[in-house]
């Protein structure tokens, strides 16, 4: 039998659920005692131990030897720590707070001299870690399993207004509409639960748990319960937080017995890679499914690190980041601060462009160069016999060659991902298998993408700013080496961001690109892959850099790279690093950073912009694109665009009362408020602009409200902007587009009469 | 407590003829106009240029921009004796302060801690912990300054932070942005640094350049100060236009 996969913690009791062929069974564990650890001087620990003996929360205390950080483990040292075992998992944080408070109040020891470990582990993860449980669920034999590993799911959806008013008369069960009295609906859900006996509940909103349970109770359906046993619990309140400068909202979390809940409104990974991706991360992190579902990528990476640190390195998870940067001189700081290497994009249209990528550049650097919190600045080389440690380029940091922690954490993920990619490319696979591989590979991608940034994140438990800087320094080194080799081979870099380079031939007979990239790959030790070939690519200027709009900005001048007759000339405007679009040689388009890729852009505008690009591709003439714009504007003004296509989706960063300016978002929030729908920072609002000049509620209509007319001028300006993004690489800005629409146009009847 | 120094403080190196600010031993709290105000960089460079011995910078909020330091230093070598460690959490900040106890000696020329309060106001420090931890850091810094008789400079940029820090500080200095530029006022009354007379010609563009504060500095004021006019203009009067390029507006 496999290990249990979902857990409940109630009143000092743990209920473990195991999957069986038919459903699931549980076992109740009464003697689980979660632990936290304390480091400090001997007299501090003794007095704490003495005091904790009489604390009713504490089950036992003991002395144990652990490493308090990665470096201690790296040099094979251990410290004596006080282990404090508790009666209940929910009391770990309470005790931690008391201990820290006492330590602060006491005159005897300064803050920071008493440090705590293993305080903020999520309960399921902690339980699995303490008991060596692998919570990866599986039903049946592995060979027979599809991407969902034999798990049974039921998906329940409710729409926003229904949730706000707790009106359950209309729901979707696995996509099927179920409507009627709350009693009927709950009865249908109950029947479905009985029939499927799901292991996983996929809910559009976690709030469905209390809403459905109370609706069923009100309707007198005593046998109704979402779990495999009666009862439900709220395990965390809702919370607004700030991360990387943007505001997010995490809704309250709920638990029902015997089933893992996936709250779609609170699961990044579900949207990226579905259940298969979640299950893969369960295996790689040791977090049970429900805790993987709501975990951010940073949380998942941290869990993997914590598990690895504890099991392989005897290192506990510190509660706070006390370890600071070392003192360094200004020139080192300057070198370290430089960030990743970028080649500024050459604004304009470039023809026959190749995109080449270093596969997983940052994680590969970490693994190849042994970059880890304990290896950078270690001071000695423990890997070989007393030789001098090597140093990080441009920085003074030395680096130990003894295999580091971070590479050990990442290597299996890198290997899995390249294995999956190989399989997907070469083997003929069943649909299910291909779907699983893609989902898993997608999940890994996100972890790999964030592992570098996470090293610099202030609260990363095993992060260190010096690692972040070292990785950047190696990346710059690699970028410069690649550039030199490409130029030797007759290739010119038109744009490059960190791990991707866009190149065109700058001589008539360049060395085959494949030979050049192979050379670079073997020289730097990281695969430089050919990612795509483009008929043409446009790099968009920064909006404020002011593209030329006069007649000088001729569409017939040549770009600096000389690759295109359509490039912008004059004083070269600076390109936006992440705004470009192009046509692949297979005929598909790639868009980055422009309106059509943005979540907030109304579909009609997005679709118009894609058409502008197609016309540009066919005609290579800004005037032809303007003509398309004109048609689009005409369609809008004729009222021939469904308002549903004009919906803005915007993420809000504050509560209604906290906005000082009266924006569209505020108007939308006021309307939600009037419907009694609560919107938290981090959630989205969806609205159509009906009168952008209006001051109050009348400015917008919500997506689900009736809307008879829209603000034509407002949407026209959005279309013009979207057109500007497409034409600005050719030197046409908004003013020139408007001028062309007004004066220079060749007005044809068809512009206004054609229907799509 | 009063700082007896009444001489003007001028940008180091560039105008070495000017009188210098005395750096008092002990903890001095500087109230600066904004968290990353380069006034601090200037003060530090001025001290580094004059005093041998290592100086330590306990950073918070990415104030220790190498570029600004290079710009303020008369030569990059001036910065050789400066060591910087950045904190990203209150715990790290406190740890660096504690590390200073091991590093600082009688030879230390200066310790600076810009935005000394800011990390302790981060959301991830529980309210019950932040004040105690901050007080411990400030007390340690003040004690270092007194025991080793070395200047310890901290900056604040809000009333609340200033009030907290001044409880521990031996001296307080306010960097006031006036129509005449930036003025350093010691302990609320004494003017420690003040630009007047012939200093104007160079200090205005300098500070405009440094602080990016273009408002309130006005060629008419300059002219008045140079004795070309005998009265100040009405508030909001004659100019209104900010100096976008002080070098051209205020020429020697």
Short mmCIF file of C-alpha atoms in Angstrom, two decimals, chain A residues 367-651:
data_model
loop_
_atom_site.label_atom_id
_atom_site.label_comp_id
_atom_site.label_asym_id
_atom_site.label_seq_id
_atom_site.Cartn_x
_atom_site.Cartn_y
_atom_site.Cartn_z
CA UNK A 367 24.60 23.30 -11.00
CA UNK A 368 27.62 23.64 -13.22
CA UNK A 369 29.39 26.26 -11.12
CA UNK A 370 28.29 24.79 -7.81
CA UNK A 371 26.64 28.02 -6.69
CA UNK A 372 25.05 27.59 -3.29
CA UNK A 373 24.70 29.63 -0.08
CA UNK A 374 27.42 27.57 1.60
CA UNK A 375 29.88 27.30 -1.30
CA UNK A 376 30.10 31.00 -2.22
CA UNK A 377 32.53 32.73 0.11
CA UNK A 378 33.26 29.47 1.92
CA UNK A 379 36.87 30.56 2.41
CA UNK A 380 38.40 27.16 1.80
CA UNK A 381 38.08 24.56 -0.88
CA UNK A 382 36.73 21.46 0.82
CA UNK A 383 36.25 19.63 -2.43
CA UNK A 384 39.85 19.02 -3.38
CA UNK A 385 42.86 18.69 -1.17
CA UNK A 386 43.46 22.13 0.17
CA UNK A 387 43.84 23.85 -3.15
CA UNK A 388 42.89 27.47 -3.50
CA UNK A 389 39.19 27.89 -4.16
CA UNK A 390 38.25 29.37 -7.51
CA UNK A 391 36.65 32.79 -7.69
CA UNK A 392 33.51 34.13 -9.29
CA UNK A 393 34.27 36.31 -12.34
CA UNK A 394 34.34 40.07 -11.62
CA UNK A 395 33.54 39.47 -7.96
CA UNK A 396 35.88 38.74 -5.08
CA UNK A 397 33.87 35.75 -3.93
CA UNK A 398 35.63 32.45 -3.66
CA UNK A 399 33.75 29.28 -4.33
CA UNK A 400 34.21 25.87 -2.77
CA UNK A 401 34.09 22.82 -5.03
CA UNK A 402 32.55 20.42 -2.52
CA UNK A 403 29.12 19.58 -4.00
CA UNK A 404 26.67 22.24 -2.89
CA UNK A 405 23.13 22.15 -1.62
CA UNK A 406 21.39 24.21 -4.30
CA UNK A 407 22.76 22.14 -7.22
CA UNK A 408 21.58 19.00 -5.42
CA UNK A 409 18.10 20.48 -5.10
CA UNK A 410 17.91 21.48 -8.75
CA UNK A 411 19.76 18.74 -10.63
CA UNK A 412 16.97 16.13 -10.44
CA UNK A 413 14.49 18.71 -11.73
CA UNK A 414 16.76 19.68 -14.61
CA UNK A 415 17.33 16.05 -15.48
CA UNK A 416 13.63 15.23 -15.32
CA UNK A 417 12.81 18.16 -17.54
CA UNK A 418 15.36 17.40 -20.22
CA UNK A 419 14.29 13.74 -20.15
CA UNK A 420 10.68 14.80 -20.64
CA UNK A 421 11.57 17.15 -23.45
CA UNK A 422 13.53 14.42 -25.20
CA UNK A 423 10.65 11.97 -24.84
CA UNK A 424 8.14 14.47 -26.13
CA UNK A 425 10.29 15.24 -29.12
CA UNK A 426 11.30 11.77 -30.16
CA UNK A 427 8.98 9.03 -28.95
CA UNK A 428 5.52 8.46 -30.34
CA UNK A 429 3.46 8.83 -27.19
CA UNK A 430 -0.10 8.12 -26.22
CA UNK A 431 -2.11 11.31 -25.67
CA UNK A 432 -2.37 10.73 -21.95
CA UNK A 433 1.33 10.21 -21.56
CA UNK A 434 2.18 13.28 -23.62
CA UNK A 435 -0.27 15.33 -21.58
CA UNK A 436 1.33 14.17 -18.35
CA UNK A 437 4.84 14.93 -19.58
CA UNK A 438 3.85 18.38 -20.76
CA UNK A 439 2.12 19.18 -17.47
CA UNK A 440 5.04 17.96 -15.40
CA UNK A 441 7.58 19.69 -17.54
CA UNK A 442 5.53 22.90 -17.25
CA UNK A 443 5.51 22.63 -13.48
CA UNK A 444 9.28 22.15 -13.39
CA UNK A 445 9.78 25.08 -15.70
CA UNK A 446 8.20 27.45 -13.21
CA UNK A 447 10.36 26.22 -10.38
CA UNK A 448 13.50 26.51 -12.49
CA UNK A 449 12.54 29.97 -13.67
CA UNK A 450 12.06 31.21 -10.14
CA UNK A 451 15.03 29.51 -8.46
CA UNK A 452 17.40 32.28 -9.46
CA UNK A 453 15.24 35.22 -8.43
CA UNK A 454 14.44 33.38 -5.25
CA UNK A 455 18.10 33.44 -4.23
CA UNK A 456 17.80 37.20 -3.99
CA UNK A 457 14.40 37.19 -2.30
CA UNK A 458 14.69 38.72 1.13
CA UNK A 459 12.80 36.03 2.95
CA UNK A 460 14.13 33.01 1.09
CA UNK A 461 15.10 30.60 3.86
CA UNK A 462 18.13 29.30 2.03
CA UNK A 463 18.71 32.31 -0.20
CA UNK A 464 21.77 34.53 -0.21
CA UNK A 465 22.30 37.72 -2.12
CA UNK A 466 25.86 36.69 -2.95
CA UNK A 467 24.55 33.64 -4.80
CA UNK A 468 22.24 35.84 -6.79
CA UNK A 469 25.15 38.07 -7.74
CA UNK A 470 27.41 35.15 -8.55
CA UNK A 471 24.84 33.62 -10.90
CA UNK A 472 24.51 36.94 -12.67
CA UNK A 473 28.25 37.28 -12.99
CA UNK A 474 28.56 33.85 -14.61
CA UNK A 475 25.64 34.67 -16.92
CA UNK A 476 27.32 37.88 -18.09
CA UNK A 477 30.49 35.97 -18.77
CA UNK A 478 28.60 33.45 -20.87
CA UNK A 479 26.69 36.13 -22.80
CA UNK A 480 29.91 37.90 -23.74
CA UNK A 481 31.55 34.69 -24.83
CA UNK A 482 28.55 33.82 -26.99
CA UNK A 483 28.52 37.27 -28.53
CA UNK A 484 32.18 37.11 -29.52
CA UNK A 485 31.82 33.66 -31.05
CA UNK A 486 28.65 34.62 -32.96
CA UNK A 487 30.28 37.71 -34.39
CA UNK A 488 33.29 35.66 -35.46
CA UNK A 489 30.90 33.44 -37.38
CA UNK A 490 29.27 36.38 -39.17
CA UNK A 491 26.19 36.70 -36.95
CA UNK A 492 24.88 39.89 -35.45
CA UNK A 493 22.85 40.06 -32.22
CA UNK A 494 19.78 42.25 -32.77
CA UNK A 495 18.42 41.62 -29.30
CA UNK A 496 19.24 39.56 -26.26
CA UNK A 497 17.72 39.10 -22.84
CA UNK A 498 19.64 36.99 -20.37
CA UNK A 499 19.23 33.55 -21.92
CA UNK A 500 17.72 34.33 -25.33
CA UNK A 501 19.50 35.87 -28.28
CA UNK A 502 18.04 37.02 -31.58
CA UNK A 503 20.58 36.94 -34.39
CA UNK A 504 20.72 37.76 -38.07
CA UNK A 505 23.46 37.15 -40.56
CA UNK A 506 25.61 40.23 -41.01
CA UNK A 507 27.78 38.85 -43.80
CA UNK A 508 26.70 37.20 -47.04
CA UNK A 509 28.12 33.85 -46.24
CA UNK A 510 28.08 33.29 -42.48
CA UNK A 511 29.30 30.15 -40.79
CA UNK A 512 26.31 27.81 -40.35
CA UNK A 513 24.52 28.91 -37.19
CA UNK A 514 24.30 25.34 -35.95
CA UNK A 515 28.08 25.01 -35.98
CA UNK A 516 28.48 28.25 -34.07
CA UNK A 517 25.91 27.35 -31.42
CA UNK A 518 27.43 23.89 -31.00
CA UNK A 519 30.80 25.48 -30.41
CA UNK A 520 29.36 27.81 -27.83
CA UNK A 521 27.44 25.00 -26.13
CA UNK A 522 30.50 22.86 -25.68
CA UNK A 523 32.63 25.77 -24.63
CA UNK A 524 30.32 27.08 -21.90
CA UNK A 525 28.88 23.69 -21.03
CA UNK A 526 25.27 24.76 -21.39
CA UNK A 527 23.22 23.84 -24.42
CA UNK A 528 22.57 26.79 -26.73
CA UNK A 529 19.44 25.65 -28.53
CA UNK A 530 17.90 26.85 -31.73
CA UNK A 531 14.50 28.03 -30.59
CA UNK A 532 12.95 29.35 -33.73
CA UNK A 533 13.43 30.98 -37.06
CA UNK A 534 11.46 34.06 -38.02
CA UNK A 535 10.63 35.49 -41.39
CA UNK A 536 10.74 38.79 -39.59
CA UNK A 537 10.71 40.24 -36.09
CA UNK A 538 9.79 43.75 -34.96
CA UNK A 539 11.28 45.21 -31.81
CA UNK A 540 9.05 47.88 -30.33
CA UNK A 541 10.49 51.16 -29.02
CA UNK A 542 9.87 52.31 -25.47
CA UNK A 543 6.74 54.44 -25.55
CA UNK A 544 8.38 57.50 -24.11
CA UNK A 545 11.45 57.26 -26.32
CA UNK A 546 9.47 59.09 -29.00
CA UNK A 547 9.62 57.51 -32.38
CA UNK A 548 9.98 59.91 -35.20
CA UNK A 549 6.73 61.05 -36.66
CA UNK A 550 7.75 63.48 -39.32
CA UNK A 551 8.37 62.68 -42.95
CA UNK A 552 11.97 61.89 -42.06
CA UNK A 553 10.93 58.74 -40.34
CA UNK A 554 10.72 57.21 -43.71
CA UNK A 555 9.51 53.71 -44.06
CA UNK A 556 12.11 53.13 -46.70
CA UNK A 557 15.25 53.68 -44.72
CA UNK A 558 17.52 50.89 -43.66
CA UNK A 559 18.14 49.75 -40.16
CA UNK A 560 21.57 49.64 -38.63
CA UNK A 561 21.73 45.94 -39.17
CA UNK A 562 20.87 46.53 -42.76
CA UNK A 563 18.55 43.60 -42.72
CA UNK A 564 15.35 45.28 -43.70
CA UNK A 565 14.01 48.00 -45.90
CA UNK A 566 11.31 48.67 -43.35
CA UNK A 567 13.27 49.58 -40.28
CA UNK A 568 13.05 52.75 -38.35
CA UNK A 569 15.83 55.22 -38.88
CA UNK A 570 17.03 58.48 -37.49
CA UNK A 571 18.26 58.81 -33.95
CA UNK A 572 17.69 55.24 -32.89
CA UNK A 573 15.03 55.11 -30.18
CA UNK A 574 15.64 52.69 -27.33
CA UNK A 575 13.85 49.41 -27.63
CA UNK A 576 11.65 48.00 -24.92
CA UNK A 577 13.38 44.89 -23.65
CA UNK A 578 10.35 42.70 -23.68
CA UNK A 579 8.13 44.02 -26.44
CA UNK A 580 8.33 42.39 -29.79
CA UNK A 581 6.38 40.40 -32.32
CA UNK A 582 7.30 38.36 -35.31
CA UNK A 583 6.33 35.70 -37.79
CA UNK A 584 7.90 32.29 -37.55
CA UNK A 585 8.90 30.50 -40.71
CA UNK A 586 6.11 28.00 -40.02
CA UNK A 587 3.63 30.84 -40.50
CA UNK A 588 2.65 31.28 -36.82
CA UNK A 589 3.14 34.52 -34.94
CA UNK A 590 4.82 35.30 -31.67
CA UNK A 591 3.75 38.25 -29.55
CA UNK A 592 5.48 39.51 -26.42
CA UNK A 593 4.62 42.45 -24.22
CA UNK A 594 2.24 44.13 -26.65
CA UNK A 595 -1.47 44.66 -26.02
CA UNK A 596 -2.68 41.38 -27.47
CA UNK A 597 -0.66 39.50 -24.86
CA UNK A 598 -1.95 41.49 -21.92
CA UNK A 599 -4.65 40.06 -19.76
CA UNK A 600 -6.36 43.43 -19.33
CA UNK A 601 -6.80 44.06 -23.06
CA UNK A 602 -10.36 43.61 -24.35
CA UNK A 603 -10.64 40.77 -26.81
CA UNK A 604 -11.74 43.02 -29.68
CA UNK A 605 -8.62 45.14 -29.31
CA UNK A 606 -6.40 42.09 -28.97
CA UNK A 607 -7.90 40.51 -32.05
CA UNK A 608 -7.57 43.79 -33.98
CA UNK A 609 -3.92 44.00 -33.11
CA UNK A 610 -3.32 40.50 -34.38
CA UNK A 611 -4.96 41.53 -37.61
CA UNK A 612 -2.72 44.62 -37.84
CA UNK A 613 0.27 42.33 -37.58
CA UNK A 614 -1.07 40.03 -40.28
CA UNK A 615 -1.63 42.98 -42.60
CA UNK A 616 1.82 44.28 -41.87
CA UNK A 617 3.16 40.87 -42.78
CA UNK A 618 1.24 40.76 -46.04
CA UNK A 619 1.63 44.36 -47.20
CA UNK A 620 4.72 45.63 -45.38
CA UNK A 621 3.07 49.00 -45.55
CA UNK A 622 2.00 51.15 -42.57
CA UNK A 623 -0.73 52.76 -44.66
CA UNK A 624 -2.34 49.37 -45.29
CA UNK A 625 -2.32 48.71 -41.53
CA UNK A 626 -3.99 52.07 -40.97
CA UNK A 627 -6.68 51.07 -43.39
CA UNK A 628 -7.37 47.97 -41.33
CA UNK A 629 -7.48 50.15 -38.26
CA UNK A 630 -10.03 52.32 -39.95
CA UNK A 631 -12.22 49.33 -40.69
CA UNK A 632 -12.00 48.21 -37.11
CA UNK A 633 -12.94 51.68 -35.90
CA UNK A 634 -15.83 51.68 -38.33
CA UNK A 635 -17.09 48.38 -37.01
CA UNK A 636 -16.89 49.69 -33.47
CA UNK A 637 -18.76 52.89 -34.29
CA UNK A 638 -21.48 51.02 -36.15
CA UNK A 639 -22.19 49.22 -32.89
CA UNK A 640 -21.29 45.93 -34.55
CA UNK A 641 -19.00 44.79 -31.73
CA UNK A 642 -20.45 42.65 -28.98
CA UNK A 643 -19.81 44.36 -25.60
CA UNK A 644 -18.52 41.04 -24.32
CA UNK A 645 -15.57 41.57 -26.64
CA UNK A 646 -14.82 44.91 -25.00
CA UNK A 647 -14.42 43.69 -21.43
CA UNK A 648 -11.37 44.85 -19.50
CA UNK A 649 -10.00 42.49 -16.87
CA UNK A 650 -7.94 44.30 -14.30
CA UNK A 651 -6.29 43.13 -11.15
#
